[in-house]
mmCIF file of C-alpha atoms and ligand atoms in Angstrom:
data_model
loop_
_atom_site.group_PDB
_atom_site.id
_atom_site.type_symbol
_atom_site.label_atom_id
_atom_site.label_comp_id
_atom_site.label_asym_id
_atom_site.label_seq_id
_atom_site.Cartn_x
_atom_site.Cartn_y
_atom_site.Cartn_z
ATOM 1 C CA UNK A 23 -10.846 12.460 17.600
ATOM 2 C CA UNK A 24 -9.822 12.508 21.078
ATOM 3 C CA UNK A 25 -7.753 10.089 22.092
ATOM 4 C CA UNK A 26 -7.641 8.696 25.968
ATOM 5 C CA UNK A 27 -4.189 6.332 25.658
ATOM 6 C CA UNK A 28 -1.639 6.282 23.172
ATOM 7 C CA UNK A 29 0.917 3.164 23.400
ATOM 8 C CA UNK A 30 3.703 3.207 21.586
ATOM 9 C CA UNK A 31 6.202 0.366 21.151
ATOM 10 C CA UNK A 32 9.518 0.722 19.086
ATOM 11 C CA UNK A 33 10.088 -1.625 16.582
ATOM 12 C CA UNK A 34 13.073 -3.360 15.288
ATOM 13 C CA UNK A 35 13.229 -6.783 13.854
ATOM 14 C CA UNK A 36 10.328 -8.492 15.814
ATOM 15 C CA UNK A 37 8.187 -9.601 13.089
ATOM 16 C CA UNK A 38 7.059 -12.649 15.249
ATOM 17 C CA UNK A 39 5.986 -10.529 18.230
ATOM 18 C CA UNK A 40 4.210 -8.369 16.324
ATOM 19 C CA UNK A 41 0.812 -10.014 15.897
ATOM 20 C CA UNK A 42 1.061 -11.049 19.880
ATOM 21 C CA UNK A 43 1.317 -7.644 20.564
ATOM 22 C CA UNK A 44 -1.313 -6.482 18.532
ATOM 23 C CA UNK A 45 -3.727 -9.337 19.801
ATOM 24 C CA UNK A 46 -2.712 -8.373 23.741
ATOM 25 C CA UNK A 47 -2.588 -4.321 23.979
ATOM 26 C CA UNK A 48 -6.117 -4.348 21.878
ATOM 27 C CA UNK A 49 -7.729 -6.748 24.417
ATOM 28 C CA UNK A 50 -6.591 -4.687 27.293
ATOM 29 C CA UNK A 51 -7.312 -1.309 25.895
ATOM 30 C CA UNK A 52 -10.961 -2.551 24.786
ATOM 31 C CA UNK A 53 -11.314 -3.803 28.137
ATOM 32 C CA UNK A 54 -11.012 -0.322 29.388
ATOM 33 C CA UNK A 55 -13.474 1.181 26.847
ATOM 34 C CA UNK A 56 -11.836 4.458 26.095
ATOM 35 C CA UNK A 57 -10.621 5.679 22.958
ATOM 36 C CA UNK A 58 -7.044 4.685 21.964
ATOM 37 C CA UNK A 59 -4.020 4.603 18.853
ATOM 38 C CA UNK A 60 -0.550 1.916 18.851
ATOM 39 C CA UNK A 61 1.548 3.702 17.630
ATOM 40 C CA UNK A 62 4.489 0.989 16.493
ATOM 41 C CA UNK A 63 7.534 2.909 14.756
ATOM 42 C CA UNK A 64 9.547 0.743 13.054
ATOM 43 C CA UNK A 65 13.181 1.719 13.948
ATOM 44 C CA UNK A 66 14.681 0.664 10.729
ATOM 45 C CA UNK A 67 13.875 -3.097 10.882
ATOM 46 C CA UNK A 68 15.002 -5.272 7.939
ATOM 47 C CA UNK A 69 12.968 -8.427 8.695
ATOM 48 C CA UNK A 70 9.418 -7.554 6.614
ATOM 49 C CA UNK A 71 8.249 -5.302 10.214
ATOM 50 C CA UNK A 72 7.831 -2.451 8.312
ATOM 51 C CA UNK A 73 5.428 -4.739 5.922
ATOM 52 C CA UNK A 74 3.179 -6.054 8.650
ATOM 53 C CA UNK A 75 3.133 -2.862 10.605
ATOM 54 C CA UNK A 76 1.774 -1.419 7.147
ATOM 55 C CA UNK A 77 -0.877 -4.462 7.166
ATOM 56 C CA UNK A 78 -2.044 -4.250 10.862
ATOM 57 C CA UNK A 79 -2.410 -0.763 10.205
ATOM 58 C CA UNK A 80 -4.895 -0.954 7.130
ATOM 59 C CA UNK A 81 -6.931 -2.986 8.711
ATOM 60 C CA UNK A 82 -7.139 -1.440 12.282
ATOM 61 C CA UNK A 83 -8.046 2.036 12.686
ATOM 62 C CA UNK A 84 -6.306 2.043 15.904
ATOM 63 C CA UNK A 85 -2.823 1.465 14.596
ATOM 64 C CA UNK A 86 -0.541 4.594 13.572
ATOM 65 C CA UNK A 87 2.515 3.807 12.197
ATOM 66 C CA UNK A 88 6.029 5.669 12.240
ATOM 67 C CA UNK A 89 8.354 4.663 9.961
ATOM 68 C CA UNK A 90 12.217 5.477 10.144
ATOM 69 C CA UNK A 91 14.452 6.013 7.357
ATOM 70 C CA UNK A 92 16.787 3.706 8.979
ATOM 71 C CA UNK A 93 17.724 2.583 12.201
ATOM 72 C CA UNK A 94 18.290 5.260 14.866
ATOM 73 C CA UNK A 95 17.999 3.181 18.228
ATOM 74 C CA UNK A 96 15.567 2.317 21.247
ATOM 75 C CA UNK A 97 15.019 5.851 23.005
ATOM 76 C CA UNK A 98 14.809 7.859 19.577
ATOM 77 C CA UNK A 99 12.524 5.474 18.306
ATOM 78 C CA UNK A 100 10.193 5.854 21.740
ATOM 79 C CA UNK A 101 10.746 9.779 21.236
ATOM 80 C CA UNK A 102 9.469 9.645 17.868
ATOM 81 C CA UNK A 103 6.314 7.653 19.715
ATOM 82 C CA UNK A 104 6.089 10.420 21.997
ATOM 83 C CA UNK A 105 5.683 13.322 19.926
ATOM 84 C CA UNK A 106 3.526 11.156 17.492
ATOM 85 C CA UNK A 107 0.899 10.390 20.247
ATOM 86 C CA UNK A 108 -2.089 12.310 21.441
ATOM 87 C CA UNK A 109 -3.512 10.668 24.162
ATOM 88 C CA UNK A 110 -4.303 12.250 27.698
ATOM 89 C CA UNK A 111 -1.976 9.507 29.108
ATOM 90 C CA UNK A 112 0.898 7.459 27.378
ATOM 91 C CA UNK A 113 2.197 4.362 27.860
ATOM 92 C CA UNK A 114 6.060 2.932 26.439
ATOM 93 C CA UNK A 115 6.452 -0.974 25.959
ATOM 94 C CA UNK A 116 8.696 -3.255 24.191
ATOM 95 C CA UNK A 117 7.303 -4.946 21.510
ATOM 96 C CA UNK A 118 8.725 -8.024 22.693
ATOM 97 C CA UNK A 119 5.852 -8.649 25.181
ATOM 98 C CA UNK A 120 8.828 -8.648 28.188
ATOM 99 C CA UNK A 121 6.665 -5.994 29.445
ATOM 100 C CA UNK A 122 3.071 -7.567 29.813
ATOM 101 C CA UNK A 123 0.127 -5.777 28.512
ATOM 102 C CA UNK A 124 -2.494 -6.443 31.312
ATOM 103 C CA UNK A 125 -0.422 -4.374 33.362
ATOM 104 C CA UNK A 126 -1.831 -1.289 31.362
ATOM 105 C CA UNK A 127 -5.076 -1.878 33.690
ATOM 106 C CA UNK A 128 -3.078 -1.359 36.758
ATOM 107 C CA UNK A 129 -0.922 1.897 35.491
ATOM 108 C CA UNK A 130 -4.784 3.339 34.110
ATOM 109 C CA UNK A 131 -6.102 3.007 38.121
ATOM 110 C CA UNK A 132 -3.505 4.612 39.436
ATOM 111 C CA UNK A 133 -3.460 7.436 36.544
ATOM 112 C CA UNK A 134 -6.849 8.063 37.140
ATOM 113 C CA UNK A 135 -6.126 8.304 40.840
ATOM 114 C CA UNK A 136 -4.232 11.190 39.914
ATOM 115 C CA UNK A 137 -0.331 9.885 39.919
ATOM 116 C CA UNK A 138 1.324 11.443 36.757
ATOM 117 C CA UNK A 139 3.849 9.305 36.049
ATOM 118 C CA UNK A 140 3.160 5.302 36.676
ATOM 119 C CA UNK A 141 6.408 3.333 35.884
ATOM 120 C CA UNK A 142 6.921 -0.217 36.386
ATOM 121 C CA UNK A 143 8.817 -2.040 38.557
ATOM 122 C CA UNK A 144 10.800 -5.290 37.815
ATOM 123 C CA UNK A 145 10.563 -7.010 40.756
ATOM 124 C CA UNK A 146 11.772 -10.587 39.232
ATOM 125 C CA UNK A 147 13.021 -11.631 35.720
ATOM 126 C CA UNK A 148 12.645 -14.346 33.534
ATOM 127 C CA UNK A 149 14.944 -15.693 30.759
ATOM 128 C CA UNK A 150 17.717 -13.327 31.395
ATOM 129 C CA UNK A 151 21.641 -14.063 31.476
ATOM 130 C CA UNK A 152 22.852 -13.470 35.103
ATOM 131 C CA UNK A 153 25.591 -11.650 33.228
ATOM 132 C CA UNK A 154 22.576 -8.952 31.955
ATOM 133 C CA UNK A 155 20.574 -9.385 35.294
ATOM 134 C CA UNK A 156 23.966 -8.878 37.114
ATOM 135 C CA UNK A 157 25.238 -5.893 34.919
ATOM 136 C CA UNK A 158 21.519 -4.163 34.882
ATOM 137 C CA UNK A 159 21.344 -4.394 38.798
ATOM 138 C CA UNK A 160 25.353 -2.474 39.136
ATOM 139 C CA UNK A 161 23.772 -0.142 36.150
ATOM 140 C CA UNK A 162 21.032 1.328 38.303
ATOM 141 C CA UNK A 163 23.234 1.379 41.561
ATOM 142 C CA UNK A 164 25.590 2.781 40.076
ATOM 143 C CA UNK A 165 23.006 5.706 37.949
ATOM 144 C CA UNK A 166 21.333 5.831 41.486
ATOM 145 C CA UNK A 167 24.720 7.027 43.424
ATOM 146 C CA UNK A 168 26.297 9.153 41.414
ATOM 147 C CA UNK A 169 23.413 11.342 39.342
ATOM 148 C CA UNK A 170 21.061 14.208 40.729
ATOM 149 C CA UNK A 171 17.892 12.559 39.576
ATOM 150 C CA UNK A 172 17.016 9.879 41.788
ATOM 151 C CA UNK A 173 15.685 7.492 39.317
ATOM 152 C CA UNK A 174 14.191 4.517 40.603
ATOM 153 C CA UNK A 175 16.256 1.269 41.103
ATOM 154 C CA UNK A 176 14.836 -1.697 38.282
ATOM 155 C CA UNK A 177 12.658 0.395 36.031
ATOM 156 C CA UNK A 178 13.205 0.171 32.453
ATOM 157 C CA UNK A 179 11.093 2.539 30.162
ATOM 158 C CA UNK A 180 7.691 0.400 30.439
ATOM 159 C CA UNK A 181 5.248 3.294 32.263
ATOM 160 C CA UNK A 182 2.685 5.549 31.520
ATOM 161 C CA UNK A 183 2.568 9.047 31.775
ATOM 162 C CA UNK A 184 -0.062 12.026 31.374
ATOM 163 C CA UNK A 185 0.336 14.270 28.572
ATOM 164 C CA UNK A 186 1.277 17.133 31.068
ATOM 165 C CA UNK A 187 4.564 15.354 31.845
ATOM 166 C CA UNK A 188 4.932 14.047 27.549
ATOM 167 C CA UNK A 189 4.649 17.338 26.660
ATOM 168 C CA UNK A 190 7.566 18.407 28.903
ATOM 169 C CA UNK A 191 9.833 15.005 27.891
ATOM 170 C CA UNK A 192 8.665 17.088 24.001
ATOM 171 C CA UNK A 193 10.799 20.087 25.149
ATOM 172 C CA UNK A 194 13.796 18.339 25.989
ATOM 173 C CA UNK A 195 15.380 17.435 22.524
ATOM 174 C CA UNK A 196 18.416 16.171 23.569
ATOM 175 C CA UNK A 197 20.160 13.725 21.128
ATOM 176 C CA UNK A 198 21.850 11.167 23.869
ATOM 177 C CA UNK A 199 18.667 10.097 25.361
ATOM 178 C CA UNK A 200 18.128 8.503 28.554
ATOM 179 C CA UNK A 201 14.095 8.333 28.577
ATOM 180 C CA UNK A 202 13.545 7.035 32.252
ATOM 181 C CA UNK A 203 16.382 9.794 33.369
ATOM 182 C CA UNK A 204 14.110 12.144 31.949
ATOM 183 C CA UNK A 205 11.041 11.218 32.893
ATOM 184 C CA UNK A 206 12.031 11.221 36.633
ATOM 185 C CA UNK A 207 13.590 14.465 35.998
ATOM 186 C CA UNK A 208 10.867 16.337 35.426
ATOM 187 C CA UNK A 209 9.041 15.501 38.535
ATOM 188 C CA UNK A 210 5.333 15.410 39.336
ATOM 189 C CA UNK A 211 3.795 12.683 41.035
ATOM 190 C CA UNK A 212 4.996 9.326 40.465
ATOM 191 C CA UNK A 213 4.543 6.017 41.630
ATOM 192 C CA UNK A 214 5.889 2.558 40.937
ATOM 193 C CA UNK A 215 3.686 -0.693 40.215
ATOM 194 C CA UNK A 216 5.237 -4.454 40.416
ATOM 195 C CA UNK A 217 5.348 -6.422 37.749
ATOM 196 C CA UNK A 218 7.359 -9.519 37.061
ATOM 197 C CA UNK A 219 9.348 -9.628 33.659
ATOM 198 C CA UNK A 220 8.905 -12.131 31.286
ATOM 199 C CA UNK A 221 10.918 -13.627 28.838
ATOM 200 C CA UNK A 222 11.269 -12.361 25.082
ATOM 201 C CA UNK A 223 8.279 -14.168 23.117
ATOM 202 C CA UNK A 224 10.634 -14.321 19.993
ATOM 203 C CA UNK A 225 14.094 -13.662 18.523
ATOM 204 C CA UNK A 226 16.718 -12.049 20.009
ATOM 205 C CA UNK A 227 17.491 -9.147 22.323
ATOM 206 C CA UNK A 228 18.344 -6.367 19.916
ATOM 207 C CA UNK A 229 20.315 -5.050 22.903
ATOM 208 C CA UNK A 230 24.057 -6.174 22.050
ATOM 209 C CA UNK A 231 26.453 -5.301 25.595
ATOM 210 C CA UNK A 232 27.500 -2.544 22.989
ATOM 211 C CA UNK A 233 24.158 -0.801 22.956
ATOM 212 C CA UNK A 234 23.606 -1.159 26.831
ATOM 213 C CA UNK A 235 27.454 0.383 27.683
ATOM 214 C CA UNK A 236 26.334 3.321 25.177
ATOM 215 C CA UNK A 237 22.878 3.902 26.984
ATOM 216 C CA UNK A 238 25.092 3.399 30.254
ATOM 217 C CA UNK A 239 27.409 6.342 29.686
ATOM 218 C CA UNK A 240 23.972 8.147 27.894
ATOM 219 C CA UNK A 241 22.604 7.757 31.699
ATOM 220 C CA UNK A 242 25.552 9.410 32.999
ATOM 221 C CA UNK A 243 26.919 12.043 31.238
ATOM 222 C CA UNK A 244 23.145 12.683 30.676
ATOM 223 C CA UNK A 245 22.598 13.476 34.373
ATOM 224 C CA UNK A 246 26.003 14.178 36.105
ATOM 225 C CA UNK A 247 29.176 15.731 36.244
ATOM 226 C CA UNK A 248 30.777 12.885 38.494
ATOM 227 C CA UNK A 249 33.279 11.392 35.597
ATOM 228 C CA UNK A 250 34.565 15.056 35.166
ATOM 229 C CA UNK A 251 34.770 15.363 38.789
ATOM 230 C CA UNK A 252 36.676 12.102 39.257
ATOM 231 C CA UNK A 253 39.373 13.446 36.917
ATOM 232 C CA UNK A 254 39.880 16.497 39.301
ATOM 233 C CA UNK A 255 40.407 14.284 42.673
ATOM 234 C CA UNK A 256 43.048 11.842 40.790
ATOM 235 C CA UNK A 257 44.708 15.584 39.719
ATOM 236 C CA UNK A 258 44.535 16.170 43.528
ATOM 237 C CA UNK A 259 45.523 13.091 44.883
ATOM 238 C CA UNK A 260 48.685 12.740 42.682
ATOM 239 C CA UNK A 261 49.625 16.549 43.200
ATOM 240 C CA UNK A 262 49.401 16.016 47.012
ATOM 241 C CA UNK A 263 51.323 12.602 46.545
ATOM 242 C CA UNK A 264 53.763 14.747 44.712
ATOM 243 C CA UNK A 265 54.240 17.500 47.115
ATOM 244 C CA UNK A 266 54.633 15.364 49.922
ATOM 245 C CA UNK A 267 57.499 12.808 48.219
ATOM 246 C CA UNK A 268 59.635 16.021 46.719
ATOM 247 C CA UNK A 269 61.336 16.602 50.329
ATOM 248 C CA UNK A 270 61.222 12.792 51.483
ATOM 249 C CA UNK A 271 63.302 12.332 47.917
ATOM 250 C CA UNK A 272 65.562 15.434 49.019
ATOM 251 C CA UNK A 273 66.214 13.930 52.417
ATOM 252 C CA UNK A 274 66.894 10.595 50.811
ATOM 253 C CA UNK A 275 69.079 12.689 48.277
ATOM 254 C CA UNK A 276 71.231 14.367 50.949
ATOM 255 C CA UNK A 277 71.709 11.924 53.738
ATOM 256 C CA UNK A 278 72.951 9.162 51.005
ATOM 257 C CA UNK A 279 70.258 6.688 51.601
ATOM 258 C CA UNK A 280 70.134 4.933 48.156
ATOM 259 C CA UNK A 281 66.201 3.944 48.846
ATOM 260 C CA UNK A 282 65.304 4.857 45.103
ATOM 261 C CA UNK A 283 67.596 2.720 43.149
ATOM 262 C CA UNK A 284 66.507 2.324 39.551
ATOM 263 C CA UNK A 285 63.843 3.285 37.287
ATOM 264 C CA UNK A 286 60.594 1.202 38.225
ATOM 265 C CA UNK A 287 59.374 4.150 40.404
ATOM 266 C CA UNK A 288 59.867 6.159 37.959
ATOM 267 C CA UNK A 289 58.514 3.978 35.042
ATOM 268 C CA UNK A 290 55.389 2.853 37.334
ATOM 269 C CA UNK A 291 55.215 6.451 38.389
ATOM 270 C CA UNK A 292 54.976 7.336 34.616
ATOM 271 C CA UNK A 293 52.579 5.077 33.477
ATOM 272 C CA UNK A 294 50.268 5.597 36.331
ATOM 273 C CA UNK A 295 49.851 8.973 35.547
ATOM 274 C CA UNK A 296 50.178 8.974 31.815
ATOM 275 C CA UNK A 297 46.869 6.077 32.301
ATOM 276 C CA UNK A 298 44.978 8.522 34.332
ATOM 277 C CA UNK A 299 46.182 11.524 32.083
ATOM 278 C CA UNK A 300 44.837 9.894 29.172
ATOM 279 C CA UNK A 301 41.247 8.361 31.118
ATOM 280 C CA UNK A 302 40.557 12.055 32.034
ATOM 281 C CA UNK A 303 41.059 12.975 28.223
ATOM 282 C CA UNK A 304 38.698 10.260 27.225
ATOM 283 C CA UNK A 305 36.090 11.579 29.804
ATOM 284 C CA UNK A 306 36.220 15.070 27.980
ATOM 285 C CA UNK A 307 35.751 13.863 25.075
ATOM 286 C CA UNK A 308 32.827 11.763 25.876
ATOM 287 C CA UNK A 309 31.005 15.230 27.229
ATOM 288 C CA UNK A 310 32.808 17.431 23.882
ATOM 289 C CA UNK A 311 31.344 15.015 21.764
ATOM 290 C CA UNK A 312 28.333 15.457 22.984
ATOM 291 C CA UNK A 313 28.417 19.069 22.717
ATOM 292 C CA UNK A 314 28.845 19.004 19.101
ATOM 293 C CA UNK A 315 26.189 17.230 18.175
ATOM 294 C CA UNK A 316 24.290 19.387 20.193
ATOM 295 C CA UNK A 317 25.838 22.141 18.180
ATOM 296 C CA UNK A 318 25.156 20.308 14.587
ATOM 297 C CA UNK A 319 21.225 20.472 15.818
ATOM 298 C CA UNK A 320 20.606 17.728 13.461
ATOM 299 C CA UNK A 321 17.032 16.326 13.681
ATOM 300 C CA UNK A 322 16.661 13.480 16.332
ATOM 301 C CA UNK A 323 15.094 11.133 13.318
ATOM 302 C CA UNK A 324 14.099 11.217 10.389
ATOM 303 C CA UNK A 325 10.403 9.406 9.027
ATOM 304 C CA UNK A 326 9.853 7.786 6.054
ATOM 305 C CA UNK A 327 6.417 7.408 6.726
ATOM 306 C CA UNK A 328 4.114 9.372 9.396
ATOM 307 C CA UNK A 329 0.744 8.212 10.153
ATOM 308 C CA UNK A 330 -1.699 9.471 7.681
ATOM 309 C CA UNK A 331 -3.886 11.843 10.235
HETATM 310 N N1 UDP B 411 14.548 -1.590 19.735
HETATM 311 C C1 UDP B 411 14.514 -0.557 18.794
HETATM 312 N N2 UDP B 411 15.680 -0.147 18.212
HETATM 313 C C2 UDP B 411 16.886 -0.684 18.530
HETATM 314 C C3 UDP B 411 16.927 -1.718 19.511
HETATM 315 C C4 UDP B 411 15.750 -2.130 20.089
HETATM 316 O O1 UDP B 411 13.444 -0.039 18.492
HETATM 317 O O2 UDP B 411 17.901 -0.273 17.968
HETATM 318 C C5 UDP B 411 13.288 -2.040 20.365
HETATM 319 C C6 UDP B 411 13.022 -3.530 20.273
HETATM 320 O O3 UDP B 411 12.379 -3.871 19.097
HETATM 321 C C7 UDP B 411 12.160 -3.757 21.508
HETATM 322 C C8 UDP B 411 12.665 -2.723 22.498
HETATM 323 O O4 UDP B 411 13.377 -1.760 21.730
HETATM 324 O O5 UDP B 411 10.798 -3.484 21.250
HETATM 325 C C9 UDP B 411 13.567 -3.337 23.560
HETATM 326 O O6 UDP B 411 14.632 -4.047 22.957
HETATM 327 P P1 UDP B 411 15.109 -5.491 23.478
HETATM 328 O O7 UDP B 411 13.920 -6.258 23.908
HETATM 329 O O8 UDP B 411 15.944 -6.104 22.423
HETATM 330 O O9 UDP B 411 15.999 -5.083 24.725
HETATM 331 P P2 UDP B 411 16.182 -5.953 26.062
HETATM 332 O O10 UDP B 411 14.810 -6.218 26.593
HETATM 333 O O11 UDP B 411 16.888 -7.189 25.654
HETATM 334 O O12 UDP B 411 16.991 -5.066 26.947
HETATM 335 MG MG1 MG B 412 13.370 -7.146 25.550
#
């Protein structure tokens, strides 16, 4: 059957939103009157998901589900989605109805007027620390400055995109995923709508500040050199410091001015540059780690369960 839009929304623990979000994305997509799946992978939840998915999906034809062995996170569970999905245009939400529905209608008009990738803009927020609105606001300044990819400022993953631009996002099997990242990477025409986000419906952000720093650093060592780079201007900086204090020392030295008494220059001189010694280290080893689980080439996920078809 051919399928017009395929949503996907990863799951994990949101056993209240489910129903919601079954209720909502089926109004909106019969609204539109074109043939269309859900496709809800459960990323490992532990709170009966995986059972309801499994009952919304017997009795509604539109439902595929995706079931994970166990929990492999947000963008893995969204890739999964993607290559799962068949439609001529694809939309990402959260199951936790932050991302509204209805906005499906807007992203539809302005795939049909030919934009390719329609992502959506969080132009206010609702129900959000100022600690996450404050950290999420430096995160995409920060992505913005110092990666190639201009991604846009206050999009999360909520957007639709045609299957030309899924089926390159398909190719690129990289295991430290940064979906938005990727989907701005690959060009083609795009175009923001505005959208204010709501509050969670139910339970709890399954976004702990651990699993934001990781998809922080995913960002960018995912789309720029810059840490690595920043480890060879503090090499400069302290060799030039260097080669300009070994003949003020000498002078000192030689004409008896006992300016350098002690050993706090030298101690503070020491730790400074064993700290930025070791930071650079820790910078390699964020992109060498990477590299070998590139090498391992394990699979991205594994499924328990695929949808039947
Ligand atoms: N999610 C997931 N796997 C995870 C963490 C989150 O599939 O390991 C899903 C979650 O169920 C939700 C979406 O990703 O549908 C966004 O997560 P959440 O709403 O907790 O993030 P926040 O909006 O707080 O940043
Ligand atoms: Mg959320």
């Amino acid at each position: 059957m051919k399928i017009t839009y395929s949503i996907i929304a990863p799951i994990f623990n949101e056993k209240e939103n489910l129903p919601v979000l079954h209720r909502r994305v089926t109004e909106v997509l019969n609204s539109i009157g074109e043939p269309w799946e859900l496709i809800l992978v459960d990323d490992g939840s532990t709170d009966g998901s995986t059972g309801i998915i499994r009952e919304l999906a017997k009795q509604d034809q539109h439902i595929r589900p995706v079931i994970f062995a166990r929990n492999f996170g947000h963008q893995v569970a969204v890739t999964a989605g993607l290559d799962y999905s068949r439609g001529d245009a694809v939309v990402i939400i959260d199951a936790d109805l932050q991302d509204p529905p209805e906005l499906i209608l807007e992203m539809a008009k302005k795939w049909k007027e030919g934009n390719e990738v329609v992502f959506a803009v969080r132009a206010e927020r609702e129900g959000e620390s100022w600690f996450k609105l404050w950290t999420a606001s430096l995160f995409y300044r920060i992505i913005y400055r110092i990666t190639d990819v201009k991604i846009p400022l206050d999009t999360g993953d909520f957007r639709l995109m045609d299957r030309k631009v899924v089926n390159v996002m398909n190719q690129m099997r990289e295991r430290h995923r940064f979906l938005r990242g990727m989907s701005a990477w690959v060009g083609f025409k795009q175009v923001g709508v505005e959208y204010k986000r709501a509050a969670r419906k139910a339970g709890e952000t399954k976004y702990p500040f651990r699993k934001m720093f990781r998809l922080a650093i995913n960002a960018v060592t995912g789309f720029s050199y810059f840490p690595l780079q920043v480890a060879t201007f503090f090499g400069f900086m302290s060799a030039s410091l260097a080669i300009i204090a070994i003949p003020v020392v000498a002078v000192l030295r030689l004409t008896n001015t006992h300016f350098f008494e002690g050993q706090t220059t030298t101690l503070v001189a020491v730790l400074f540059l064993g700290g930025v010694q070791l930071i650079s280290l820790g910078v390699l080893g964020e992109y060498i780690g990477r590299l070998y689980d590139e090498a391992k080439g394990r699979p991205l996920y594994i499924v328990r369960e695929a949808p039947e078809d």
